[in-house]
Amino acid sequence: MTLLPVPDTAIIVVAAGSGTRLDAGAPKALVGIDAHSILRHALDGVFAAEPAQVIVVAPAGYEGDALAELDAAAGDRRDLGRVVVGGATRQQSVAAGLAALWGDVKTVLVHDAARALTPPAQIDAVARAVVPGEGVIPVLAVVDTLKKVAGGAVVSAVDRSELAAAQTPQGFPRAELEAAYDAALTAGIEYTDDAALFAAAGHRVRHIEGSSRAFKITTPGDLERARHLLEASAPMARPTSSVDIPGIPRVGIGTDVHAFGGDGNLWLAGLEWPGEQPLSGHSDGDAVAHAVVDALLGAAGLGDIGEHFGTSHPEYAGAHADVFLARTRELLAESGFVIGNVSVQLQGNRPRFSPRRHEAEAFLSAVLDAPVSVTATTTDGLGFSGRGEGIAVTAIALVVPDVARST
């Protein structure tokens, strides 16, 4: 028997909330999303991440239910998990989790079970980002227009560029987090957020990019959103057949057209083309990247590029292909898909693409972690591309349900 090394990271999964706003007649973490509870889905993500000690903080009287969910999710990592009873407040519940840490643990992640669909990649990213003396939280940019109100009146606008929506897990060095909890207990102050407690003790908190899938299930509407996301990412049903295929590939097509115009150099297929006239657009006008994004999103049933990266998302203004493609790959992974391959055809008289075709394919394939082929053609002088007014691109993408992750 081979003994696995003892992890130096622990994840405290806070699942002791009552779920009053969800109004489901049971503690929130034990409410079902589909065939599994909120807690089970959260633990599936936790155990799909890098190995760590896992401490589930359960409501008093529901320890057995939490233990059953832990057993079902842990698989061959069952020896890494345990259940403890939470307190009357979130802070007391986290403190109960801290008291159960192994001696080897140096990094502590505190995770809300209510963020049940948090991708394992986000959990790993937070754990990797923790350094001595500093905490780390994942955040999302605030895209809605915000107003300050008083009573029934709108008082003023709020600058959303200075705001971010915090998510979990939040990661901390163990020694500093335990000291911060001791200080809060001594001061008699209750915090609802571990990062705020940590910062109040004089420590710096940094942020990394979060995930739209890591939203908190608080209301019945949130629960319904989680159900729709799980349905969308489930392997498609196959017509009656004697052959059992675990996941059916899905195909998407994307097209993009941009006119030449603007300042600077041309960006195409993720590469900069010095001396070539640029394409106009909301970002850098990279028609190849944009067509690929649309094809991938369409294949996975996740909408289109305008929904995720359009003018209502100013954070992507001026962004290059690597940003769009990496985020698209993440969206597919969050919805349970892996990329099979992408084929792209570019139509235009310029630039002369063939000398850099292999460079472009290598770049796009690396960002998407999947094979990408790119061909280029002219239209014999016909149409707007033939007249040298712009470039048209068509992309076809194949995606496959990630059956290993969904089982």
Coordinates of C-alpha atoms in Angstrom, one line a residue:
M1 CA 0.0 0.0 0.0
T2 CA 1.4 3.4 -1.0
L3 CA 0.8 6.2 1.4
L4 CA 0.0 9.5 -0.1
P5 CA 1.8 12.6 1.2
V6 CA -0.1 14.6 3.8
P7 CA -1.4 17.8 2.1
D8 CA -0.3 21.2 3.5
T9 CA -3.5 22.8 2.3
A10 CA -6.9 22.6 4.0
I11 CA -10.3 23.6 2.7
I12 CA -13.0 24.5 5.2
V13 CA -16.4 24.1 3.6
V14 CA -18.9 26.2 5.5
A15 CA -22.3 24.4 5.3
A16 CA -23.9 25.4 8.6
G17 CA -26.3 28.0 7.3
S18 CA -30.0 27.7 7.8
G19 CA -31.0 28.9 4.3
T20 CA -33.9 31.1 5.5
R21 CA -34.0 33.1 2.2
L22 CA -34.0 29.9 0.2
D23 CA -37.1 28.7 2.1
A24 CA -36.7 25.1 1.2
G25 CA -37.5 23.5 4.5
A26 CA -34.0 22.2 5.2
P27 CA -30.5 23.6 5.9
K28 CA -29.4 25.3 2.7
A29 CA -26.5 23.0 2.0
L30 CA -28.7 19.9 2.1
V31 CA -31.3 21.2 -0.4
G32 CA -31.2 19.4 -3.7
I33 CA -30.2 21.0 -6.9
D34 CA -30.8 17.9 -9.0
A35 CA -30.3 14.4 -7.8
H36 CA -27.6 15.8 -5.5
S37 CA -27.6 18.4 -2.8
I38 CA -25.9 21.8 -2.8
L39 CA -23.3 20.4 -0.5
R40 CA -22.6 17.3 -2.7
H41 CA -22.0 19.5 -5.7
A42 CA -19.7 21.8 -3.7
L43 CA -17.7 18.8 -2.4
D44 CA -17.5 17.3 -5.9
G45 CA -15.7 20.5 -6.9
V46 CA -13.5 20.4 -3.9
F47 CA -12.4 16.8 -4.3
A48 CA -11.8 17.4 -8.0
A49 CA -9.2 20.1 -7.1
E50 CA -5.7 19.3 -5.8
P51 CA -5.6 17.1 -2.7
A52 CA -6.3 18.9 0.6
Q53 CA -7.6 18.2 4.0
V54 CA -11.4 18.9 3.7
I55 CA -13.4 20.0 6.8
V56 CA -17.2 20.2 6.3
V57 CA -18.8 22.4 8.9
A58 CA -22.4 21.1 9.3
P59 CA -25.5 22.4 11.1
A60 CA -26.0 20.9 14.5
G61 CA -28.1 17.7 14.2
Y62 CA -27.2 17.2 10.5
E63 CA -23.7 15.8 11.0
G64 CA -24.8 12.4 9.6
D65 CA -26.3 13.9 6.4
A66 CA -23.1 15.9 5.8
L67 CA -21.0 12.8 6.4
A68 CA -23.0 10.9 3.9
E69 CA -22.4 13.6 1.3
L70 CA -18.7 13.7 2.1
D71 CA -18.4 9.9 1.7
A72 CA -20.1 10.1 -1.7
A73 CA -17.9 12.9 -3.0
A74 CA -14.5 11.9 -1.6
G75 CA -13.9 8.6 -3.4
D76 CA -10.3 7.5 -2.7
R77 CA -9.6 10.7 -0.8
R78 CA -12.0 9.8 2.0
D79 CA -9.2 9.9 4.6
L80 CA -8.7 13.6 3.8
G81 CA -12.2 14.6 5.0
R82 CA -14.1 15.0 8.3
V83 CA -17.2 16.7 9.6
V84 CA -17.5 19.2 12.5
V85 CA -20.4 21.0 13.9
G86 CA -20.8 24.7 13.2
G87 CA -21.8 27.6 15.5
A88 CA -24.5 30.2 15.6
T89 CA -22.6 32.5 13.2
R90 CA -20.4 32.1 10.2
Q91 CA -17.4 33.2 12.1
Q92 CA -18.0 30.6 14.8
S93 CA -18.4 28.0 12.2
V94 CA -15.1 28.8 10.5
A95 CA -13.5 28.8 13.9
A96 CA -14.7 25.3 14.4
G97 CA -13.1 24.3 11.2
L98 CA -9.8 25.9 12.1
A99 CA -9.8 23.9 15.3
A100 CA -9.9 20.7 13.3
L101 CA -6.8 21.5 11.1
W102 CA -4.0 19.0 10.9
G103 CA -0.6 20.1 12.1
D104 CA 1.0 20.0 8.7
V105 CA -1.5 22.5 7.2
K106 CA 0.1 25.8 6.2
T107 CA -2.6 27.2 3.8
V108 CA -6.3 27.5 4.6
L109 CA -9.1 28.0 2.1
V110 CA -12.5 29.0 3.4
H111 CA -15.3 28.0 1.0
D112 CA -19.0 28.5 1.0
A113 CA -20.9 25.3 0.2
A114 CA -23.6 27.6 -1.2
R115 CA -21.2 28.4 -4.1
A116 CA -21.8 24.8 -5.2
L117 CA -20.7 25.1 -8.9
T118 CA -17.3 26.7 -8.2
P119 CA -14.9 25.2 -10.8
P120 CA -12.0 23.1 -9.3
A121 CA -9.6 25.4 -11.3
Q122 CA -10.7 28.4 -9.2
I123 CA -10.0 26.4 -6.0
D124 CA -6.6 25.5 -7.2
A125 CA -5.8 29.0 -8.4
V126 CA -6.6 30.5 -5.0
A127 CA -4.5 27.9 -3.2
R128 CA -1.5 28.6 -5.5
A129 CA -1.8 32.4 -5.0
V130 CA -1.5 32.4 -1.2
V131 CA 1.8 33.7 0.1
P132 CA 3.0 34.4 3.7
G133 CA 1.3 37.4 5.2
E134 CA -1.3 37.9 2.4
G135 CA -4.8 36.6 1.8
V136 CA -6.3 36.0 -1.7
I137 CA -9.9 36.2 -2.8
P138 CA -11.5 35.6 -6.2
V139 CA -13.6 38.4 -7.6
L140 CA -15.7 39.3 -10.6
A141 CA -15.9 42.8 -12.1
V142 CA -19.2 44.6 -11.4
V143 CA -20.9 45.1 -14.8
D144 CA -24.3 46.5 -13.7
T145 CA -24.9 50.2 -13.3
L146 CA -25.0 50.9 -9.6
K147 CA -26.8 53.6 -7.8
K148 CA -26.8 54.8 -4.2
V149 CA -30.3 55.1 -2.8
A150 CA -31.9 56.5 0.3
G151 CA -35.5 55.6 1.0
G152 CA -37.3 55.8 -2.4
A153 CA -34.9 58.2 -4.0
V154 CA -31.7 57.7 -6.1
V155 CA -29.0 59.7 -4.4
S156 CA -26.0 59.3 -6.7
A157 CA -24.2 57.0 -9.1
V158 CA -21.5 54.6 -7.9
D159 CA -18.3 54.2 -9.7
R160 CA -18.2 50.5 -10.5
S161 CA -14.6 50.5 -11.6
E162 CA -13.6 50.6 -8.0
L163 CA -15.9 47.7 -7.0
A164 CA -15.7 43.9 -7.4
A165 CA -18.0 41.0 -6.3
A166 CA -16.1 38.7 -3.9
Q167 CA -16.4 35.0 -4.1
T168 CA -14.9 31.9 -2.4
P169 CA -12.8 30.1 -1.7
Q170 CA -10.8 32.7 0.1
G171 CA -7.3 31.7 0.9
F172 CA -4.9 32.6 3.7
P173 CA -1.7 31.5 5.4
R174 CA -2.8 29.5 8.4
A175 CA -0.8 31.2 11.2
E176 CA -2.0 34.7 10.3
L177 CA -5.6 33.6 9.8
E178 CA -5.7 31.8 13.2
A179 CA -4.1 34.9 14.8
A180 CA -6.7 37.1 13.1
Y181 CA -9.5 34.9 14.4
D182 CA -8.1 35.1 17.9
A183 CA -8.0 38.9 17.7
A184 CA -11.6 39.1 16.5
L185 CA -12.7 36.8 19.4
T186 CA -10.8 39.0 21.9
A187 CA -12.3 42.2 20.4
G188 CA -15.8 40.7 20.4
I189 CA -16.3 41.6 16.7
E190 CA -18.3 39.4 14.3
Y191 CA -17.4 39.5 10.6
T192 CA -19.4 37.9 7.8
D193 CA -16.4 37.8 5.5
D194 CA -13.0 36.1 6.2
A195 CA -11.1 38.6 4.1
A196 CA -12.5 41.5 6.1
L197 CA -11.5 39.8 9.3
F198 CA -8.0 39.1 8.0
A199 CA -7.6 42.7 6.7
A200 CA -8.8 44.1 10.1
A201 CA -5.8 42.3 11.7
G202 CA -3.5 44.4 9.5
H203 CA -2.9 42.0 6.7
R204 CA -3.0 42.6 2.9
V205 CA -5.6 40.9 0.8
R206 CA -5.1 40.5 -3.0
H207 CA -7.6 39.4 -5.6
I208 CA -7.5 37.1 -8.6
E209 CA -10.2 36.6 -11.3
G210 CA -13.2 34.7 -10.2
S211 CA -15.8 32.7 -12.2
S212 CA -19.4 33.4 -13.2
R213 CA -20.1 29.8 -12.2
A214 CA -19.1 30.5 -8.6
F215 CA -22.2 32.4 -7.7
K216 CA -23.8 31.9 -4.3
I217 CA -27.1 30.0 -4.1
T218 CA -29.2 32.2 -1.8
T219 CA -32.7 32.6 -3.2
P220 CA -35.0 30.2 -5.2
G221 CA -34.0 32.1 -8.3
D222 CA -30.3 31.2 -7.7
L223 CA -31.3 27.6 -7.2
E224 CA -33.1 27.6 -10.5
R225 CA -30.1 29.1 -12.2
A226 CA -27.9 26.3 -10.8
R227 CA -30.3 23.7 -12.1
H228 CA -30.3 25.2 -15.6
L229 CA -26.5 25.3 -15.7
L230 CA -26.3 21.6 -14.7
E231 CA -28.8 20.7 -17.3
A232 CA -26.9 22.5 -20.0
S233 CA -23.6 20.8 -19.1
A234 CA -25.1 17.3 -18.8
P235 CA -24.2 14.9 -21.6
M236 CA -26.9 15.0 -24.3
A237 CA -29.4 12.2 -24.4
R238 CA -28.8 9.7 -27.2
P239 CA -31.6 8.1 -29.2
T240 CA -32.4 4.6 -28.3
S241 CA -29.5 2.4 -29.4
S242 CA -27.8 -0.8 -28.3
V243 CA -24.5 1.2 -28.2
D244 CA -23.8 3.1 -25.0
I245 CA -21.9 6.3 -25.9
P246 CA -21.1 8.3 -22.7
G247 CA -20.9 11.7 -24.4
I248 CA -22.0 12.9 -27.8
P249 CA -19.8 15.5 -29.5
R250 CA -21.4 18.8 -30.4
V251 CA -20.5 21.1 -33.3
G252 CA -20.7 24.9 -33.5
I253 CA -20.1 27.4 -36.3
G254 CA -18.9 31.0 -35.9
T255 CA -18.4 33.8 -38.4
D256 CA -17.0 37.2 -38.0
V257 CA -16.4 40.1 -40.3
H258 CA -14.4 43.3 -39.7
A259 CA -13.6 46.2 -41.9
F260 CA -10.1 47.7 -42.1
G261 CA -9.8 50.9 -40.2
G262 CA -8.3 52.5 -37.1
D263 CA -4.8 53.1 -35.8
G264 CA -1.9 50.9 -34.9
N265 CA -1.1 47.5 -36.2
L266 CA -3.3 44.6 -37.3
W267 CA -4.0 41.8 -34.8
L268 CA -5.1 38.6 -36.4
A269 CA -5.2 35.0 -35.1
G270 CA -3.6 36.2 -31.9
L271 CA -0.6 37.6 -33.7
E272 CA 0.5 41.2 -34.3
W273 CA 1.1 42.1 -38.0
P274 CA 3.4 45.2 -38.0
G275 CA 2.8 47.5 -41.0
E276 CA -0.6 46.0 -41.8
Q277 CA -3.8 48.1 -41.6
P278 CA -5.7 47.1 -38.4
L279 CA -9.3 45.9 -38.3
S280 CA -11.9 48.0 -36.5
G281 CA -13.8 46.5 -33.6
H282 CA -14.8 46.7 -29.9
S283 CA -11.6 45.0 -28.9
D284 CA -8.6 44.5 -31.3
G285 CA -10.8 43.4 -34.2
D286 CA -9.2 40.0 -34.4
A287 CA -11.8 38.3 -36.6
V288 CA -10.2 34.9 -36.4
A289 CA -10.3 34.9 -32.6
H290 CA -13.9 36.2 -32.6
A291 CA -15.1 33.6 -35.0
V292 CA -13.5 30.8 -32.9
V293 CA -15.2 32.1 -29.7
D294 CA -18.6 32.1 -31.4
A295 CA -18.1 28.6 -32.7
L296 CA -17.1 27.3 -29.3
L297 CA -19.9 29.0 -27.4
G298 CA -22.4 27.9 -30.0
A299 CA -21.3 24.3 -29.8
A300 CA -21.7 24.3 -26.0
G301 CA -25.0 26.1 -26.1
L302 CA -23.6 29.1 -24.2
G303 CA -24.9 32.0 -26.3
D304 CA -22.6 34.1 -28.5
I305 CA -19.7 36.5 -28.3
G306 CA -21.8 39.5 -27.8
E307 CA -23.4 38.1 -24.7
H308 CA -20.1 37.4 -23.0
F309 CA -17.7 40.0 -24.5
G310 CA -19.8 42.7 -26.1
T311 CA -20.0 46.4 -25.5
S312 CA -21.9 45.8 -22.2
H313 CA -18.6 44.3 -20.9
P314 CA -16.2 47.3 -21.1
E315 CA -13.5 45.3 -19.3
Y316 CA -12.8 43.6 -22.7
A317 CA -12.4 46.8 -24.7
G318 CA -9.0 46.5 -26.4
A319 CA -8.5 42.9 -25.3
H320 CA -6.5 40.6 -27.5
A321 CA -7.2 37.0 -28.6
D322 CA -5.6 35.3 -25.6
V323 CA -8.0 37.0 -23.2
F324 CA -11.1 36.1 -25.3
L325 CA -10.0 32.5 -26.0
A326 CA -8.8 31.7 -22.4
R327 CA -12.1 33.0 -20.9
T328 CA -14.1 31.0 -23.5
R329 CA -12.2 27.8 -22.7
E330 CA -13.0 28.5 -19.0
L331 CA -16.7 29.0 -19.7
L332 CA -16.8 25.7 -21.6
A333 CA -15.0 23.9 -18.7
E334 CA -17.4 25.4 -16.2
S335 CA -20.3 24.0 -18.2
G336 CA -18.7 20.5 -18.5
F337 CA -17.2 20.6 -22.0
V338 CA -13.7 20.0 -23.4
I339 CA -12.6 21.3 -26.7
G340 CA -12.0 18.6 -29.4
N341 CA -10.6 20.7 -32.2
V342 CA -11.3 24.0 -34.2
S343 CA -11.0 24.6 -37.9
V344 CA -10.8 28.2 -39.2
Q345 CA -10.9 29.6 -42.7
L346 CA -9.9 33.3 -43.4
Q347 CA -11.1 35.1 -46.5
G348 CA -9.1 38.2 -47.4
N349 CA -6.5 39.7 -49.8
R350 CA -4.2 40.7 -46.9
P351 CA -2.2 40.1 -44.9
R352 CA -0.3 37.3 -46.6
F353 CA -1.1 34.6 -44.1
S354 CA 0.7 31.5 -45.2
P355 CA 4.2 32.5 -43.9
R356 CA 2.8 32.8 -40.4
R357 CA 0.2 30.0 -40.5
H358 CA 2.1 27.6 -38.3
E359 CA 2.8 30.3 -35.8
A360 CA -0.8 31.3 -35.6
E361 CA -1.9 27.7 -35.2
A362 CA 0.6 27.1 -32.5
F363 CA -0.6 30.2 -30.6
L364 CA -4.3 29.4 -30.9
S365 CA -3.8 25.7 -30.0
A366 CA -1.8 26.6 -26.9
V367 CA -4.4 29.0 -25.5
L368 CA -7.3 26.6 -26.1
D369 CA -5.3 23.5 -25.2
A370 CA -6.8 21.8 -28.4
P371 CA -5.8 21.5 -32.0
V372 CA -6.6 24.5 -34.2
S373 CA -6.0 24.6 -37.9
V374 CA -6.2 27.8 -39.9
T375 CA -6.5 28.2 -43.7
A376 CA -6.6 31.4 -45.8
T377 CA -8.1 32.1 -49.2
T378 CA -9.0 35.0 -51.5
T379 CA -12.2 35.5 -53.3
D380 CA -10.8 36.3 -56.7
G381 CA -11.6 40.0 -56.3
L382 CA -15.2 39.4 -55.5
G383 CA -17.1 41.0 -52.6
F384 CA -15.9 43.3 -49.9
S385 CA -12.9 41.1 -49.0
G386 CA -12.0 40.8 -52.6
R387 CA -12.0 44.6 -52.8
G388 CA -9.7 44.8 -49.8
E389 CA -12.3 46.4 -47.6
G390 CA -12.0 43.9 -44.7
I391 CA -11.7 40.3 -43.7
A392 CA -14.3 37.5 -43.2
V393 CA -13.7 34.4 -41.1
T394 CA -15.6 31.2 -40.6
A395 CA -14.8 28.7 -37.8
I396 CA -16.1 25.3 -36.9
A397 CA -15.6 23.9 -33.4
L398 CA -16.1 20.4 -32.0
V399 CA -16.7 20.1 -28.2
V400 CA -17.3 17.0 -26.1
P401 CA -19.0 16.6 -22.8
D402 CA -16.5 16.0 -20.0
V403 CA -18.0 12.7 -18.9
A404 CA -15.2 12.0 -16.5
R405 CA -16.0 15.2 -14.5
S406 CA -19.8 14.6 -14.5
T407 CA -19.6 11.1 -13.2

